[in-house]
Amino acid sequence: MKLNAKFISSYDDYKKCPENSLPEYAFIGRSNVGKSSLINAITGVKNLAMTSSKPGKTQLINMFNIEDAWVLVDLPGYGFAKSSQSSRIKWGQMVHDYLKNREKLTNVFLLVDSRHEPLKNDLEQITWLASNGIPFSLVFTKVDKQSITQTNKILATWNKVLGEDWEELPKTFTTSSESGKGKDELLTYINEINQQISKLK
Ligand code: GTP
Ligand code: MG
């Protein structure tokens, strides 16, 4: 299925992002985890978001209008070892300012690589999101790269680690941009939230 998805524009500051009345959803996660690829996979529009095998491809806040009903936001990744300290600080400011201040931000999808046990970086982002009261879900990417057994093993580790700090675990999705796995579940989740919002209006 192909959605009606249009690139709005790129911004280097949330203050420059256009005012909008539509619910907004953002993808965050380490560089190279597959944020831009998953945006292309869920919309069914091949080159909507630019991807690269090298980390550090997405540098700005990229906004996409989806079906004139919601906005999808692709963000630069964190944890890119080669980036300078000053650009890492800039990342933190640009992305965190956006996440904290964007009024219509409805849910954040934090993407993590399904092949890795929880990384310090990812756990720090979770703590940051929770302490700022920003609703988020956890999205495991690239499940096509390993067996289901291996993915389940990693998921169990995540549950254990998060269970040590949090009473409630975030909603999780297991996805692959290659096979399309998890795409429908993500879209259904977003549509359900959108419906709840429109009922409240
Ligand atoms: P930054 O923009 O640098 O933060 O990276 P990103 O998170 O947007 O990653 P991107 O979507 O550009 O993907 C990085 C690399 O991973 C590319 O080579 C993709 O083809 C590959 N990739 C992404 N998702 C998948 C997946 O589900 N399966 C496989 N096998 N490869 C994937
Ligand atoms: Mg990207």
Coordinates of N, CA and C and ligand atoms in Angstrom, one line a residue:
M1 N 0.8 -1.2 0.0 CA 0.0 0.0 0.0 C 0.9 1.3 0.0
K2 N 0.5 2.2 -0.8 CA 1.2 3.4 -0.9 C 0.4 4.6 -0.3
L3 N 0.9 5.3 0.7 CA 0.2 6.4 1.2 C 0.5 7.7 0.4
N4 N -0.4 8.6 0.6 CA -0.2 9.9 0.0 C 0.7 10.7 0.9
A5 N 2.0 10.6 0.6 CA 3.0 11.2 1.5 C 3.8 12.3 0.8
K6 N 3.9 13.5 1.4 CA 4.6 14.6 0.7 C 5.6 15.2 1.7
F7 N 6.8 15.4 1.1 CA 7.9 16.1 1.9 C 7.4 17.5 2.1
I8 N 7.5 18.0 3.3 CA 7.1 19.4 3.6 C 8.4 20.2 3.5
S9 N 9.3 20.0 4.4 CA 10.6 20.7 4.3 C 11.5 20.2 5.4
S10 N 12.8 20.8 5.4 CA 13.8 20.5 6.4 C 14.0 21.7 7.2
Y11 N 14.3 21.5 8.5 CA 14.5 22.7 9.4 C 15.7 22.4 10.3
D12 N 16.4 23.5 10.6 CA 17.5 23.2 11.6 C 17.2 23.7 13.0
D13 N 15.9 24.1 13.2 CA 15.5 24.6 14.5 C 13.9 24.4 14.5
Y14 N 13.5 23.9 15.7 CA 12.0 23.6 15.8 C 11.2 24.9 15.6
K15 N 11.9 26.0 16.0 CA 11.2 27.3 15.9 C 10.8 27.7 14.4
K16 N 11.6 27.1 13.5 CA 11.3 27.4 12.1 C 10.3 26.4 11.5
C17 N 9.9 25.4 12.2 CA 8.9 24.4 11.7 C 7.6 25.1 11.6
P18 N 6.8 24.8 10.6 CA 5.5 25.4 10.4 C 4.5 25.1 11.5
E19 N 3.6 26.0 11.8 CA 2.5 25.7 12.7 C 1.7 24.7 12.0
N20 N 1.2 23.7 12.7 CA 0.2 22.9 12.0 C -0.8 22.3 13.0
S21 N -1.9 21.9 12.5 CA -3.0 21.4 13.5 C -3.0 19.9 13.5
L22 N -2.2 19.2 12.7 CA -2.2 17.8 12.6 C -1.4 17.1 13.6
P23 N -1.8 15.9 14.1 CA -0.9 15.2 15.0 C 0.4 14.8 14.4
E24 N 1.5 14.9 15.2 CA 2.8 14.7 14.7 C 3.5 13.5 15.4
Y25 N 4.2 12.7 14.6 CA 4.9 11.6 15.1 C 6.4 11.6 14.6
A26 N 7.3 11.4 15.6 CA 8.7 11.5 15.2 C 9.4 10.2 15.4
F27 N 10.4 10.0 14.6 CA 11.3 8.8 14.7 C 12.6 9.3 15.2
I28 N 13.1 8.7 16.3 CA 14.4 9.0 16.8 C 15.2 7.7 17.0
G29 N 16.5 7.8 17.2 CA 17.3 6.6 17.4 C 18.7 6.8 16.9
R30 N 19.6 5.9 17.2 CA 21.0 6.0 16.8 C 21.1 6.1 15.3
S31 N 22.2 6.8 14.9 CA 22.5 6.9 13.5 C 22.6 5.5 12.9
N32 N 22.0 5.3 11.7 CA 22.1 4.0 11.0 C 21.1 2.9 11.5
V33 N 20.3 3.3 12.4 CA 19.4 2.3 13.0 C 18.3 1.9 12.0
G34 N 18.0 2.9 11.1 CA 17.0 2.6 10.0 C 15.7 3.5 10.1
K35 N 15.9 4.7 10.7 CA 14.7 5.6 10.8 C 14.2 6.0 9.4
S36 N 15.1 6.5 8.6 CA 14.6 7.0 7.3 C 14.1 5.8 6.4
S37 N 14.7 4.7 6.5 CA 14.3 3.5 5.8 C 12.8 3.1 6.2
L38 N 12.6 3.1 7.5 CA 11.3 2.7 8.0 C 10.2 3.7 7.6
I39 N 10.6 5.0 7.5 CA 9.6 6.0 7.0 C 9.2 5.7 5.6
N40 N 10.2 5.3 4.8 CA 9.9 4.9 3.4 C 9.1 3.6 3.3
A41 N 9.4 2.7 4.2 CA 8.7 1.4 4.2 C 7.2 1.6 4.7
I42 N 7.0 2.4 5.7 CA 5.6 2.5 6.2 C 4.7 3.3 5.2
T43 N 5.3 4.3 4.5 CA 4.5 5.1 3.6 C 4.4 4.4 2.2
G44 N 5.3 3.5 2.0 CA 5.4 2.8 0.7 C 5.9 3.7 -0.4
V45 N 6.6 4.8 0.0 CA 7.2 5.8 -1.0 C 8.7 5.6 -0.9
K46 N 9.2 5.0 -2.0 CA 10.6 4.6 -1.9 C 11.7 5.6 -1.5
N47 N 11.7 6.7 -2.1 CA 12.8 7.7 -1.7 C 12.3 8.9 -1.0
L48 N 11.2 8.7 -0.2 CA 10.7 9.9 0.5 C 11.7 10.4 1.4
A49 N 12.3 9.6 2.3 CA 13.3 10.0 3.2 C 14.6 9.5 2.7
M50 N 15.7 10.3 2.8 CA 17.0 9.9 2.2 C 17.7 8.9 3.2
T51 N 18.2 7.8 2.6 CA 18.8 6.8 3.5 C 20.3 6.7 3.0
S52 N 21.1 6.0 3.8 CA 22.5 5.8 3.5 C 23.0 4.6 4.3
S53 N 24.0 3.9 3.7 CA 24.6 2.8 4.5 C 25.6 3.4 5.5
K54 N 25.9 4.7 5.3 CA 26.9 5.4 6.2 C 26.0 6.2 7.3
P55 N 26.4 6.0 8.5 CA 25.7 6.8 9.5 C 25.8 8.3 9.4
G56 N 24.8 9.0 9.9 CA 24.9 10.5 9.8 C 24.3 11.1 8.6
K57 N 23.4 10.3 7.9 CA 22.8 10.9 6.7 C 21.8 12.0 7.0
T58 N 20.9 11.7 7.9 CA 19.8 12.7 8.2 C 20.4 13.8 9.1
Q59 N 20.4 15.0 8.7 CA 21.1 16.1 9.5 C 20.1 17.1 10.1
L60 N 18.9 17.1 9.5 CA 18.0 18.1 9.9 C 16.6 17.5 10.4
I61 N 15.7 18.4 10.8 CA 14.4 18.0 11.1 C 13.6 17.9 9.8
N62 N 13.2 16.7 9.3 CA 12.6 16.6 8.1 C 11.1 16.2 8.3
M63 N 10.2 17.0 7.7 CA 8.8 16.8 7.9 C 8.1 16.3 6.7
F64 N 7.2 15.3 6.9 CA 6.4 14.8 5.8 C 4.9 14.8 6.2
N65 N 4.1 15.3 5.2 CA 2.6 15.3 5.4 C 2.1 13.9 4.9
I66 N 1.4 13.2 5.8 CA 0.8 11.9 5.4 C -0.7 12.0 5.3
E67 N -1.2 11.8 4.1 CA -2.6 11.8 3.8 C -3.4 13.0 4.3
D68 N -2.7 14.1 4.4 CA -3.3 15.3 5.0 C -3.9 15.1 6.3
A69 N -3.5 14.0 7.0 CA -4.1 13.7 8.3 C -3.1 13.7 9.4
W70 N -1.8 13.5 9.2 CA -0.8 13.5 10.2 C 0.6 13.9 9.6
V71 N 1.5 14.2 10.5 CA 2.8 14.6 10.1 C 3.8 13.6 10.6
L72 N 4.7 13.2 9.8 CA 5.8 12.2 10.2 C 7.1 13.0 10.2
V73 N 7.9 12.8 11.2 CA 9.2 13.6 11.3 C 10.4 12.7 11.4
D74 N 11.3 12.9 10.5 CA 12.5 12.1 10.5 C 13.6 13.0 11.1
L75 N 14.4 12.5 12.0 CA 15.3 13.3 12.8 C 16.7 12.7 12.6
P76 N 17.7 13.5 12.8 CA 19.1 12.9 12.8 C 19.3 12.0 13.9
G77 N 20.2 11.0 13.7 CA 20.5 10.0 14.7 C 21.5 10.5 15.7
Y78 N 21.6 9.8 16.8 CA 22.6 10.1 17.8 C 23.6 8.9 17.8
G79 N 24.7 9.2 18.6 CA 25.7 8.1 18.8 C 26.6 7.9 17.6
F80 N 26.7 8.8 16.7 CA 27.5 8.7 15.5 C 29.0 9.0 15.9
A81 N 29.8 7.9 16.1 CA 31.1 8.1 16.7 C 32.0 9.1 16.0
K82 N 31.8 9.2 14.6 CA 32.8 10.1 13.9 C 32.4 11.6 14.0
S83 N 31.2 11.9 14.5 CA 30.8 13.3 14.5 C 31.6 14.0 15.6
S84 N 31.9 15.2 15.5 CA 32.6 16.0 16.4 C 31.8 16.2 17.7
Q85 N 32.5 16.5 18.8 CA 31.7 16.8 20.0 C 30.8 17.9 19.8
S86 N 31.2 19.0 19.1 CA 30.3 20.1 18.9 C 29.1 19.8 18.1
S87 N 29.2 18.9 17.1 CA 28.0 18.5 16.4 C 27.1 17.6 17.2
R88 N 27.7 16.8 18.1 CA 26.9 16.0 19.0 C 26.1 16.9 19.9
I89 N 26.7 17.9 20.4 CA 26.0 18.8 21.3 C 24.8 19.5 20.5
K90 N 25.2 19.9 19.3 CA 24.2 20.5 18.4 C 23.0 19.5 18.2
W91 N 23.3 18.3 18.0 CA 22.3 17.3 17.8 C 21.4 17.3 19.0
G92 N 22.0 17.2 20.2 CA 21.2 17.1 21.4 C 20.3 18.3 21.5
Q93 N 20.8 19.5 21.2 CA 20.0 20.7 21.3 C 18.8 20.7 20.3
M94 N 19.2 20.5 19.1 CA 18.2 20.6 18.0 C 17.0 19.5 18.2
V95 N 17.4 18.3 18.5 CA 16.4 17.2 18.6 C 15.7 17.4 19.9
H96 N 16.4 17.6 21.0 CA 15.7 17.7 22.3 C 14.8 18.9 22.3
D97 N 15.2 20.0 21.8 CA 14.4 21.2 21.8 C 13.1 21.0 21.0
Y98 N 13.3 20.3 19.8 CA 12.1 19.9 19.0 C 11.2 19.1 19.8
L99 N 11.7 18.0 20.4 CA 10.9 17.0 21.1 C 10.2 17.7 22.4
K100 N 10.8 18.6 23.0 CA 10.2 19.2 24.2 C 9.2 20.3 23.9
N101 N 9.4 20.9 22.7 CA 8.6 22.1 22.5 C 7.5 22.0 21.4
R102 N 7.5 21.0 20.7 CA 6.6 20.9 19.5 C 5.2 20.5 20.0
E103 N 4.3 21.4 19.9 CA 3.0 21.3 20.5 C 2.2 20.1 20.1
K104 N 2.3 19.8 18.8 CA 1.4 18.7 18.2 C 2.1 17.3 18.3
L105 N 3.3 17.3 18.8 CA 4.0 16.0 18.9 C 3.2 15.0 19.8
T106 N 2.8 14.0 19.1 CA 1.8 13.0 19.8 C 2.5 11.8 20.3
N107 N 3.4 11.3 19.5 CA 4.2 10.1 20.0 C 5.5 10.1 19.3
V108 N 6.5 9.6 20.1 CA 7.9 9.4 19.6 C 8.1 7.9 19.4
F109 N 8.6 7.5 18.3 CA 9.0 6.2 18.1 C 10.6 6.1 18.2
L110 N 11.0 5.5 19.3 CA 12.4 5.3 19.5 C 12.9 4.0 18.9
L111 N 13.7 4.1 17.8 CA 14.1 2.9 17.1 C 15.4 2.4 17.7
V112 N 15.5 1.1 17.9 CA 16.7 0.5 18.3 C 17.0 -0.8 17.5
D113 N 18.2 -1.1 17.3 CA 18.6 -2.2 16.4 C 18.3 -3.5 17.1
S114 N 17.5 -4.4 16.5 CA 17.1 -5.6 17.2 C 18.2 -6.6 17.4
R115 N 19.4 -6.3 16.9 CA 20.5 -7.2 17.1 C 21.3 -6.8 18.3
H116 N 21.1 -5.7 18.9 CA 21.9 -5.2 20.0 C 21.1 -5.2 21.4
E117 N 21.8 -5.6 22.4 CA 21.2 -5.5 23.7 C 21.2 -4.0 24.0
P118 N 20.4 -3.6 25.1 CA 20.3 -2.2 25.3 C 21.6 -1.5 25.4
L119 N 21.7 -0.4 24.7 CA 22.9 0.4 24.8 C 22.7 1.6 25.7
K120 N 23.8 2.1 26.2 CA 23.7 3.2 27.2 C 23.0 4.4 26.6
N121 N 23.4 4.7 25.4 CA 22.8 5.8 24.6 C 21.2 5.7 24.6
D122 N 20.8 4.5 24.2 CA 19.3 4.3 24.1 C 18.6 4.4 25.4
L123 N 19.3 3.9 26.5 CA 18.6 3.9 27.8 C 18.6 5.4 28.3
E124 N 19.6 6.2 27.9 CA 19.6 7.6 28.3 C 18.5 8.3 27.6
Q125 N 18.2 8.0 26.3 CA 17.1 8.6 25.6 C 15.8 8.3 26.3
I126 N 15.7 7.0 26.7 CA 14.4 6.6 27.3 C 14.2 7.4 28.6
T127 N 15.2 7.5 29.4 CA 15.1 8.2 30.6 C 14.8 9.7 30.3
W128 N 15.4 10.3 29.3 CA 15.1 11.6 29.0 C 13.7 11.8 28.5
L129 N 13.2 10.9 27.7 CA 11.8 11.0 27.2 C 10.8 10.9 28.4
A130 N 11.1 9.9 29.2 CA 10.1 9.7 30.3 C 10.2 10.9 31.3
S131 N 11.3 11.4 31.6 CA 11.4 12.5 32.5 C 10.8 13.8 32.0
N132 N 10.7 13.9 30.7 CA 10.1 15.0 30.1 C 8.6 14.8 29.7
G133 N 8.1 13.6 30.1 CA 6.7 13.3 29.9 C 6.3 13.2 28.5
I134 N 7.2 12.7 27.6 CA 7.0 12.6 26.2 C 6.6 11.2 25.9
P135 N 5.4 10.9 25.4 CA 5.0 9.5 25.1 C 5.8 8.9 24.0
F136 N 6.2 7.7 24.3 CA 7.1 7.0 23.2 C 6.8 5.5 23.2
S137 N 7.1 5.0 22.0 CA 7.1 3.5 21.8 C 8.5 3.1 21.4
L138 N 8.7 1.8 21.5 CA 10.0 1.3 21.2 C 9.9 0.4 19.9
V139 N 10.7 0.7 18.9 CA 10.6 0.0 17.7 C 12.0 -0.7 17.4
F140 N 11.9 -2.0 17.3 CA 13.1 -2.8 17.0 C 13.2 -2.9 15.5
T141 N 14.4 -2.6 15.0 CA 14.5 -2.6 13.5 C 15.4 -3.7 13.0
K142 N 15.3 -3.9 11.7 CA 16.2 -4.9 11.0 C 16.1 -6.3 11.4
V143 N 14.8 -6.7 11.8 CA 14.7 -8.1 12.3 C 15.0 -9.1 11.2
D144 N 15.0 -8.7 9.9 CA 15.3 -9.6 8.8 C 16.8 -10.1 8.9
K145 N 17.6 -9.4 9.7 CA 19.0 -9.7 9.7 C 19.3 -10.9 10.6
Q146 N 18.3 -11.4 11.3 CA 18.6 -12.5 12.3 C 17.4 -13.4 12.4
S147 N 17.6 -14.5 13.2 CA 16.5 -15.4 13.4 C 15.5 -14.8 14.4
I148 N 14.3 -15.4 14.4 CA 13.2 -14.9 15.3 C 13.7 -15.2 16.8
T149 N 14.4 -16.4 16.9 CA 14.9 -16.8 18.2 C 15.8 -15.7 18.8
Q150 N 16.7 -15.3 17.9 CA 17.7 -14.3 18.3 C 17.0 -13.0 18.7
T151 N 16.1 -12.6 17.9 CA 15.3 -11.3 18.2 C 14.6 -11.5 19.5
N152 N 14.0 -12.6 19.8 CA 13.3 -12.8 21.0 C 14.2 -12.7 22.2
K153 N 15.4 -13.2 22.0 CA 16.4 -13.2 23.1 C 16.7 -11.7 23.4
I154 N 16.9 -10.9 22.4 CA 17.2 -9.5 22.6 C 16.0 -8.8 23.3
L155 N 14.8 -9.1 22.8 CA 13.6 -8.5 23.4 C 13.5 -8.9 24.9
A156 N 13.8 -10.1 25.2 CA 13.8 -10.5 26.6 C 14.8 -9.7 27.5
T157 N 16.0 -9.5 26.9 CA 17.0 -8.7 27.7 C 16.5 -7.3 27.9
W158 N 15.9 -6.7 26.8 CA 15.3 -5.3 27.0 C 14.3 -5.3 28.1
N159 N 13.4 -6.2 28.0 CA 12.3 -6.3 29.0 C 12.9 -6.3 30.4
K160 N 13.9 -7.1 30.6 CA 14.5 -7.3 31.9 C 15.2 -6.0 32.3
V161 N 16.0 -5.4 31.4 CA 16.7 -4.2 31.8 C 15.7 -3.0 32.1
L162 N 14.7 -2.9 31.2 CA 13.7 -1.8 31.5 C 12.8 -2.1 32.7
G163 N 12.6 -3.4 32.9 CA 11.8 -3.8 34.1 C 12.4 -3.4 35.4
E164 N 13.7 -3.2 35.4 CA 14.5 -2.9 36.6 C 14.1 -1.4 37.0
D165 N 13.9 -0.6 36.0 CA 13.6 0.9 36.3 C 12.2 1.3 36.2
W166 N 11.4 0.6 35.4 CA 10.1 1.1 35.1 C 9.0 0.0 35.4
E167 N 7.9 0.5 35.9 CA 6.8 -0.4 36.3 C 6.1 -0.8 35.0
E168 N 6.0 0.1 34.1 CA 5.3 -0.2 32.9 C 6.2 -0.2 31.7
L169 N 6.2 -1.2 30.8 CA 7.1 -1.2 29.7 C 6.4 -0.5 28.5
P170 N 7.2 0.2 27.7 CA 6.6 0.9 26.6 C 6.0 -0.1 25.5
K171 N 5.1 0.4 24.7 CA 4.6 -0.5 23.6 C 5.8 -0.7 22.7
T172 N 5.9 -2.0 22.2 CA 7.0 -2.3 21.3 C 6.5 -2.8 20.0
F173 N 7.3 -2.6 19.0 CA 7.1 -3.1 17.6 C 8.3 -3.8 17.1
T174 N 8.2 -4.9 16.4 CA 9.4 -5.5 15.8 C 9.2 -5.3 14.2
T175 N 10.2 -4.7 13.6 CA 10.0 -4.3 12.2 C 11.2 -4.7 11.3
S176 N 10.9 -4.7 10.0 CA 12.0 -4.7 9.0 C 11.5 -3.9 7.8
S177 N 12.4 -3.0 7.4 CA 12.1 -2.2 6.2 C 12.3 -3.1 5.0
E178 N 13.1 -4.1 5.1 CA 13.3 -5.0 4.0 C 12.1 -5.9 3.7
S179 N 11.5 -6.5 4.7 CA 10.4 -7.4 4.5 C 9.1 -6.7 4.7
G180 N 9.1 -5.6 5.3 CA 7.8 -4.9 5.6 C 7.2 -5.3 6.9
K181 N 7.8 -6.2 7.6 CA 7.3 -6.6 8.9 C 7.1 -5.5 9.9
G182 N 5.9 -5.5 10.5 CA 5.7 -4.5 11.6 C 5.1 -3.2 11.1
K183 N 5.1 -3.0 9.7 CA 4.6 -1.8 9.1 C 3.1 -1.6 9.4
D184 N 2.3 -2.6 9.2 CA 0.9 -2.5 9.4 C 0.5 -2.2 10.8
E185 N 1.3 -2.8 11.7 CA 1.1 -2.6 13.2 C 1.3 -1.2 13.5
L186 N 2.4 -0.6 13.0 CA 2.8 0.8 13.3 C 1.7 1.7 12.8
L187 N 1.3 1.5 11.5 CA 0.3 2.4 10.9 C -1.1 2.2 11.7
T188 N -1.4 1.0 12.1 CA -2.7 0.9 12.8 C -2.6 1.6 14.1
Y189 N -1.5 1.5 14.8 CA -1.3 2.2 16.1 C -1.5 3.7 15.9
I190 N -0.8 4.3 14.9 CA -0.9 5.7 14.6 C -2.3 6.1 14.2
N191 N -3.0 5.3 13.4 CA -4.4 5.6 13.0 C -5.3 5.6 14.2
E192 N -5.1 4.6 15.1 CA -5.9 4.6 16.3 C -5.8 5.8 17.2
I193 N -4.5 6.3 17.4 CA -4.3 7.5 18.1 C -5.0 8.7 17.4
N194 N -4.8 8.8 16.1 CA -5.4 9.9 15.4 C -6.9 9.9 15.5
Q195 N -7.5 8.7 15.5 CA -9.0 8.6 15.7 C -9.4 9.1 17.1
Q196 N -8.6 8.7 18.1 CA -8.9 9.1 19.5 C -8.9 10.7 19.6
I197 N -7.8 11.2 18.9 CA -7.6 12.7 18.9 C -8.8 13.4 18.3
S198 N -9.2 12.8 17.1 CA -10.3 13.5 16.4 C -11.6 13.4 17.1
K199 N -11.8 12.3 17.9 CA -13.0 12.2 18.7 C -13.1 13.3 19.8
L200 N -11.9 13.7 20.3 CA -11.8 14.7 21.4 C -12.1 16.1 20.9
K201 N -12.0 16.3 19.6 CA -12.2 17.6 19.1 C -13.6 18.1 19.1
Ligands
GTP1 P1 20.8 8.4 10.1 O1 20.0 9.3 9.1 O2 22.3 8.4 9.8 O3 20.5 8.8 11.5 O4 20.4 6.9 9.8 P2 19.0 6.2 9.8 O5 18.5 5.7 11.1 O6 18.0 7.1 9.0 O7 19.2 4.9 8.9 P3 18.9 4.6 7.3 O8 17.4 4.4 7.2 O9 19.6 5.6 6.5 O10 19.5 3.1 7.2 C1 20.8 2.8 7.4 C2 21.2 1.6 6.7 O11 20.5 0.4 7.2 C3 20.9 1.6 5.2 O12 22.0 0.9 4.6 C4 19.7 0.8 5.1 O13 19.5 0.1 3.9 C5 19.9 -0.3 6.2 N1 18.5 -0.7 6.7 C6 17.6 0.1 7.3 N2 16.5 -0.7 7.7 C7 16.8 -2.0 7.4 C8 16.1 -3.2 7.6 O14 15.0 -3.3 8.1 N3 16.8 -4.3 7.1 C9 18.0 -4.3 6.6 N4 18.6 -5.5 6.2 N5 18.7 -3.1 6.4 C10 18.1 -2.0 6.8
MG2 MG 18.1 9.0 8.4

